[in-house]
Amino acid sequence: MNHFTKFDNKELGQTLIDLALDYKKDPRKDQQKGQGKRIGCVFLNPSLRTRVSTQLAASNLGVEPIVLNMDKEGWALEMRDGEIMNKGTVEHIKDAAAVLGSYFDMLAIRAFPSLTNREEDINDFIFSQFVKYSGKPVISLESAIRHPLQSLADQITIHENIKEKRQPKVVLTWAPHIKAIPHAVANSFAEWTLGMGHSLTITHPEGYELDVRFTKGATIETDQNKALEDADFVYVKNWSSFNDYGKILSTDPSWMLTEKSLSKAPNANVMHCLPVRRNLELSDEILDGNRSLIQKQAENRIYAAQSVISMLLDS
Ligand code: CP
């Protein structure tokens, strides 16, 4: 594994899940492994879980994490090659990324999409520029189109909470939101869930179809009640329109997940990556009730990151 930016294959996914669960039992068992190594965690956007869990994961392995909030503390970056830099940008990405690459053994980067330029976003332009110019292994802390550490933590959480011998029914449901939200979590959840061999139903209002590159093999159902029937895991997430790129087409409150919506899914566990807008995306009764796996997912972010950093140290 040279970088960790997306789902690769089921065997690697299972290896990462198993390693994460080993670390969960004994987080510091490999504390000597990363002695003398440093990871630079570069944030172009806000974060709570990703920032802290990645630092904890690195520390557990003896790797020193250094965080740079580039959006607030760094120079304004120019991303385009060949640009005459006579406007607002101060430093070119090729210089900044190369410098960071020379300071660290590996880099971890968060770079959200613009949601205004679909072509650039689907090609993960900003994230790719970091990978191109840093010359070091790069971990995605969420790019324009994927959030693989979140998805690995989600798969660990599903693995831990499967109760029946049969394959679980996993449902990804769109939820209302007041802001235009990226597709990364939904894309990645679909990519990892299908990649790990689970059946996946995706439910959303008309117009919220995700990029088919991530949903091939999933059942798409625009009737949320029908999609939720007999679900074992319900992943709740908002995303903006992909076809009408970055637009909010609906804020229909009937899509908020409540106990009533789950009346035909008595055993459903409910998941969300957080942060969540309570009583807009998901009701308090669910978030604070027995179905909720949100805190388990957040805790598993540590061990997901630890397994990835550990495997990169081996390569
Ligand atoms: N789920 C997640 O990535 O949380 P943060 O944005 O707080 O890092």
Coordinates of C-alpha atoms and ligand atoms in Angstrom, one line a residue:
M1 CA 0.0 0.0 0.0
N2 CA 1.7 3.3 -1.2
H3 CA -1.1 5.7 -0.4
F4 CA -4.5 5.3 1.3
T5 CA -7.0 7.3 -0.7
K6 CA -9.8 4.8 -1.6
F7 CA -11.2 1.3 -1.3
D8 CA -8.8 -1.1 -3.1
N9 CA -10.0 -4.7 -2.7
K10 CA -11.9 -6.9 -0.3
E11 CA -8.8 -8.8 1.0
L12 CA -7.0 -5.5 1.9
G13 CA -10.3 -4.2 3.4
Q14 CA -10.6 -7.2 5.7
T15 CA -6.9 -7.1 6.6
L16 CA -7.3 -3.5 7.7
I17 CA -10.5 -4.3 9.7
D18 CA -8.8 -7.2 11.4
L19 CA -5.7 -5.1 12.2
A20 CA -7.9 -2.3 13.5
L21 CA -9.7 -4.7 15.8
D22 CA -6.4 -6.0 17.1
Y23 CA -5.3 -2.4 17.9
K24 CA -8.6 -1.8 19.6
K25 CA -7.9 -4.6 22.1
D26 CA -4.4 -3.2 22.8
P27 CA -3.9 0.2 21.3
R28 CA -0.2 0.6 22.2
K29 CA 1.0 -2.9 21.4
D30 CA 3.1 -1.5 18.4
Q31 CA 4.3 1.6 20.2
Q32 CA 7.9 1.1 19.0
K33 CA 6.9 0.6 15.4
G34 CA 6.9 4.3 14.4
Q35 CA 9.7 5.6 16.6
G36 CA 11.5 8.4 14.8
K37 CA 8.8 8.9 12.2
R38 CA 6.6 11.9 11.7
I39 CA 3.2 12.4 10.0
G40 CA 2.0 15.8 8.8
C41 CA -1.7 16.2 9.0
V42 CA -2.8 19.0 6.7
F43 CA -6.3 20.5 7.0
L44 CA -7.7 22.8 4.3
N45 CA -11.2 22.4 6.1
P46 CA -12.5 22.1 9.6
S47 CA -12.5 18.8 11.5
L48 CA -13.0 17.3 15.0
R49 CA -12.9 13.5 14.7
T50 CA -10.5 13.2 11.8
R51 CA -8.0 15.6 13.4
V52 CA -8.0 14.0 16.8
S53 CA -8.4 10.4 15.9
T54 CA -5.5 10.5 13.4
Q55 CA -3.2 12.1 16.0
L56 CA -4.2 9.5 18.6
A57 CA -3.6 6.7 16.0
A58 CA -0.2 8.0 15.1
S59 CA 0.8 8.5 18.8
N60 CA -0.3 4.9 19.6
L61 CA 2.3 3.7 17.0
G62 CA 5.0 6.0 18.3
V63 CA 4.7 8.3 15.2
E64 CA 4.8 12.0 16.0
P65 CA 1.8 13.8 14.5
I66 CA 2.1 17.5 13.5
V67 CA -1.1 19.3 12.5
L68 CA -1.2 22.2 10.1
N69 CA -4.5 24.1 9.7
M70 CA -3.5 25.3 6.3
D71 CA -6.8 27.1 5.7
K72 CA -6.1 29.3 8.7
E73 CA -2.4 29.2 9.4
G74 CA -0.8 28.6 6.0
W75 CA -0.4 30.9 3.0
A76 CA -3.2 31.1 0.4
L77 CA -2.4 28.3 -2.0
E78 CA -2.3 28.5 -5.8
M79 CA -3.4 25.1 -7.2
R80 CA -3.1 25.6 -11.0
D81 CA 0.1 24.9 -12.8
G82 CA 1.5 27.7 -15.0
E83 CA -0.6 30.4 -13.3
I84 CA 0.7 34.0 -13.1
M85 CA 0.3 34.6 -9.4
N86 CA -0.6 38.2 -9.4
K87 CA -3.9 37.9 -7.5
G88 CA -4.7 36.5 -4.0
T89 CA -2.6 33.4 -3.9
V90 CA 0.8 33.5 -2.2
E91 CA 2.3 30.0 -2.4
H92 CA 2.1 27.4 -5.2
I93 CA 0.9 23.9 -4.2
K94 CA 4.0 22.4 -5.9
D95 CA 6.3 24.3 -3.5
A96 CA 4.2 23.8 -0.3
A97 CA 3.6 20.1 -0.9
A98 CA 7.3 19.5 -1.8
V99 CA 8.4 21.3 1.4
L100 CA 5.9 19.3 3.5
G101 CA 7.1 16.1 1.8
S102 CA 10.6 16.9 2.9
Y103 CA 9.6 17.5 6.5
F104 CA 7.5 14.3 7.0
D105 CA 7.7 10.5 6.5
M106 CA 4.0 10.5 5.5
L107 CA 1.3 13.1 4.9
A108 CA -2.5 13.1 5.6
I109 CA -4.6 15.7 3.8
R110 CA -8.2 17.0 4.0
A111 CA -9.4 18.9 0.9
F112 CA -13.1 19.3 0.4
P113 CA -14.7 19.9 -3.0
S114 CA -15.7 23.3 -4.3
L115 CA -19.2 22.0 -5.2
T116 CA -19.1 24.5 -8.1
N117 CA -16.7 22.8 -10.5
R118 CA -17.8 19.2 -11.0
E119 CA -15.0 18.3 -13.4
E120 CA -12.3 19.4 -11.0
D121 CA -14.1 17.8 -8.0
I122 CA -14.6 14.4 -9.6
N123 CA -10.9 14.4 -10.6
D124 CA -10.0 15.2 -6.9
F125 CA -8.0 18.1 -8.3
I126 CA -6.6 19.7 -5.0
F127 CA -6.0 16.4 -3.3
S128 CA -4.2 15.0 -6.4
Q129 CA -1.9 18.0 -6.5
F130 CA -0.7 17.3 -3.0
V131 CA -0.1 13.6 -3.9
K132 CA 1.7 14.6 -7.1
Y133 CA 4.1 17.1 -5.5
S134 CA 4.7 15.8 -2.0
G135 CA 6.6 12.6 -3.0
K136 CA 5.5 10.9 0.2
P137 CA 2.8 8.3 1.1
V138 CA -0.5 10.2 1.5
I139 CA -3.5 9.3 3.6
S140 CA -6.9 10.9 2.6
L141 CA -8.5 12.7 5.6
E142 CA -11.5 13.3 3.2
S143 CA -11.0 14.5 -0.4
A144 CA -13.5 16.0 -2.8
I145 CA -15.1 12.6 -3.5
R146 CA -14.1 10.1 -0.8
H147 CA -13.7 9.8 2.9
P148 CA -11.9 6.4 3.2
L149 CA -10.9 6.5 6.9
Q150 CA -14.5 7.2 7.8
S151 CA -15.6 4.3 5.6
L152 CA -13.1 1.9 7.1
A153 CA -14.3 2.9 10.6
D154 CA -17.9 2.3 9.4
Q155 CA -17.0 -1.2 8.0
I156 CA -15.3 -2.0 11.4
T157 CA -18.5 -0.9 13.2
I158 CA -20.7 -3.0 10.9
H159 CA -18.4 -6.0 11.3
E160 CA -18.6 -5.7 15.1
N161 CA -22.4 -5.3 15.2
I162 CA -23.5 -8.1 12.7
K163 CA -25.7 -10.3 14.9
E164 CA -27.2 -12.7 12.3
K165 CA -25.4 -15.3 10.3
R166 CA -27.1 -14.1 7.1
Q167 CA -25.7 -11.1 5.1
P168 CA -27.0 -7.9 6.7
K169 CA -29.3 -5.5 4.8
V170 CA -27.5 -2.2 4.6
V171 CA -29.3 1.0 3.7
L172 CA -27.9 4.4 2.9
T173 CA -30.5 7.1 3.3
W174 CA -30.4 10.7 2.2
A175 CA -31.5 13.1 5.0
P176 CA -32.5 16.8 4.9
H177 CA -29.9 19.6 5.5
I178 CA -29.8 23.3 5.1
K179 CA -26.4 23.5 3.5
A180 CA -25.0 22.0 0.3
I181 CA -23.0 19.0 1.5
P182 CA -20.3 17.1 -0.4
H183 CA -20.8 13.6 -1.7
A184 CA -17.6 12.1 -0.2
V185 CA -19.0 10.2 2.8
A186 CA -21.9 8.8 0.8
N187 CA -19.7 7.8 -2.2
S188 CA -17.1 6.2 0.1
F189 CA -19.7 4.4 2.2
A190 CA -21.2 2.9 -1.0
E191 CA -17.8 2.0 -2.4
W192 CA -16.7 0.2 0.8
T193 CA -20.0 -1.5 1.6
L194 CA -20.3 -2.9 -1.9
G195 CA -16.6 -3.7 -2.1
M196 CA -16.8 -5.7 1.2
G197 CA -19.6 -7.8 -0.4
H198 CA -22.6 -6.4 1.4
S199 CA -25.9 -5.8 -0.2
L200 CA -26.7 -2.0 -0.3
T201 CA -29.9 -0.1 -0.9
I202 CA -29.6 3.6 -1.4
T203 CA -32.7 5.8 -0.9
H204 CA -33.0 9.4 -1.8
P205 CA -35.5 11.9 -3.3
E206 CA -35.6 12.2 -7.1
G207 CA -32.6 14.2 -8.3
Y208 CA -30.1 13.0 -5.6
E209 CA -28.6 10.1 -7.6
L210 CA -24.9 9.7 -6.6
D211 CA -22.1 9.3 -9.1
V212 CA -22.7 5.8 -10.6
R213 CA -19.0 5.1 -10.3
F214 CA -19.6 4.6 -6.6
T215 CA -23.1 2.9 -6.6
K216 CA -22.8 0.2 -9.3
G217 CA -24.4 -2.9 -7.8
A218 CA -26.6 -1.0 -5.3
T219 CA -30.4 -1.1 -5.3
I220 CA -31.7 2.5 -5.8
E221 CA -35.1 3.1 -4.2
T222 CA -36.8 6.5 -4.0
D223 CA -39.4 5.3 -1.5
Q224 CA -37.7 5.6 1.8
N225 CA -40.2 3.5 3.7
K226 CA -39.8 0.6 1.3
A227 CA -36.0 0.9 1.4
L228 CA -35.9 0.7 5.2
E229 CA -38.0 -2.4 5.6
D230 CA -36.0 -5.1 7.5
A231 CA -32.9 -3.1 7.4
D232 CA -30.0 -4.2 9.7
F233 CA -27.9 -1.0 9.3
V234 CA -29.2 2.4 8.3
Y235 CA -26.6 5.0 7.4
V236 CA -28.0 8.5 7.4
K237 CA -26.3 11.2 5.4
N238 CA -27.1 14.3 3.5
W239 CA -25.6 15.1 0.1
S240 CA -26.2 17.8 -2.5
S241 CA -27.3 17.0 -6.0
F242 CA -24.6 15.4 -8.2
N243 CA -26.5 15.9 -11.5
D244 CA -27.5 19.5 -10.8
Y245 CA -24.1 19.8 -9.2
G246 CA -23.9 21.1 -5.7
K247 CA -27.6 22.3 -5.6
I248 CA -30.1 21.7 -2.7
L249 CA -33.2 20.3 -4.5
S250 CA -35.2 19.3 -1.4
T251 CA -35.3 20.0 2.4
D252 CA -38.4 17.7 2.8
P253 CA -38.5 17.1 6.6
S254 CA -40.3 13.7 6.0
W255 CA -36.9 12.3 5.1
M256 CA -35.5 12.9 8.6
L257 CA -35.1 9.4 10.2
T258 CA -37.3 8.9 13.3
E259 CA -38.4 5.8 15.2
K260 CA -41.6 6.0 13.1
S261 CA -39.6 5.6 9.9
L262 CA -38.0 2.4 11.4
S263 CA -41.3 0.8 12.4
K264 CA -40.7 -2.0 9.8
A265 CA -37.0 -2.3 10.7
P266 CA -37.2 -3.4 14.4
N267 CA -33.5 -4.5 14.5
A268 CA -32.0 -1.7 12.6
N269 CA -28.8 -0.1 13.9
V270 CA -28.4 3.6 12.9
M271 CA -25.2 5.1 11.8
H272 CA -23.9 8.6 11.0
C273 CA -20.4 9.9 10.5
L274 CA -21.0 13.1 12.6
P275 CA -21.2 16.0 12.9
V276 CA -25.0 15.6 12.8
R277 CA -27.7 18.3 12.8
R278 CA -30.0 16.9 15.4
N279 CA -33.7 16.9 14.6
L280 CA -33.0 17.9 11.0
E281 CA -31.1 14.9 9.7
L282 CA -31.9 12.5 12.6
S283 CA -34.2 12.7 15.6
D284 CA -32.9 12.9 19.2
E285 CA -34.8 9.8 20.0
I286 CA -32.7 7.7 17.6
L287 CA -29.4 9.4 18.3
D288 CA -29.8 8.9 22.1
G289 CA -31.4 5.5 21.8
N290 CA -30.2 1.9 21.7
R291 CA -30.1 1.7 17.9
S292 CA -27.4 4.4 17.6
L293 CA -23.9 3.4 16.7
I294 CA -22.6 6.9 16.3
Q295 CA -20.2 6.9 19.2
K296 CA -18.9 3.5 18.3
Q297 CA -18.2 4.7 14.7
A298 CA -16.4 7.8 16.1
E299 CA -14.2 5.6 18.5
N300 CA -13.4 3.3 15.6
R301 CA -11.9 6.2 13.7
I302 CA -8.8 5.9 15.9
Y303 CA -8.3 2.2 15.0
A304 CA -9.1 2.7 11.4
A305 CA -6.4 5.3 11.1
Q306 CA -4.0 3.2 13.2
S307 CA -4.3 0.2 11.0
V308 CA -3.7 2.4 7.9
I309 CA -0.6 4.2 9.3
S310 CA 0.7 0.8 10.5
M311 CA 0.4 -0.7 7.0
L312 CA 2.0 2.3 5.4
L313 CA 4.9 2.0 7.9
D314 CA 5.4 -1.6 6.6
S315 CA 5.5 -0.6 2.9
Ligands
CP1 N1 -16.7 12.3 10.4 C1 -15.8 13.3 10.3 O1 -14.9 13.2 9.4 O2 -15.7 14.2 11.3 P1 -14.9 15.5 11.3 O3 -15.3 16.3 10.1 O4 -15.2 16.2 12.6 O5 -13.4 15.1 11.2

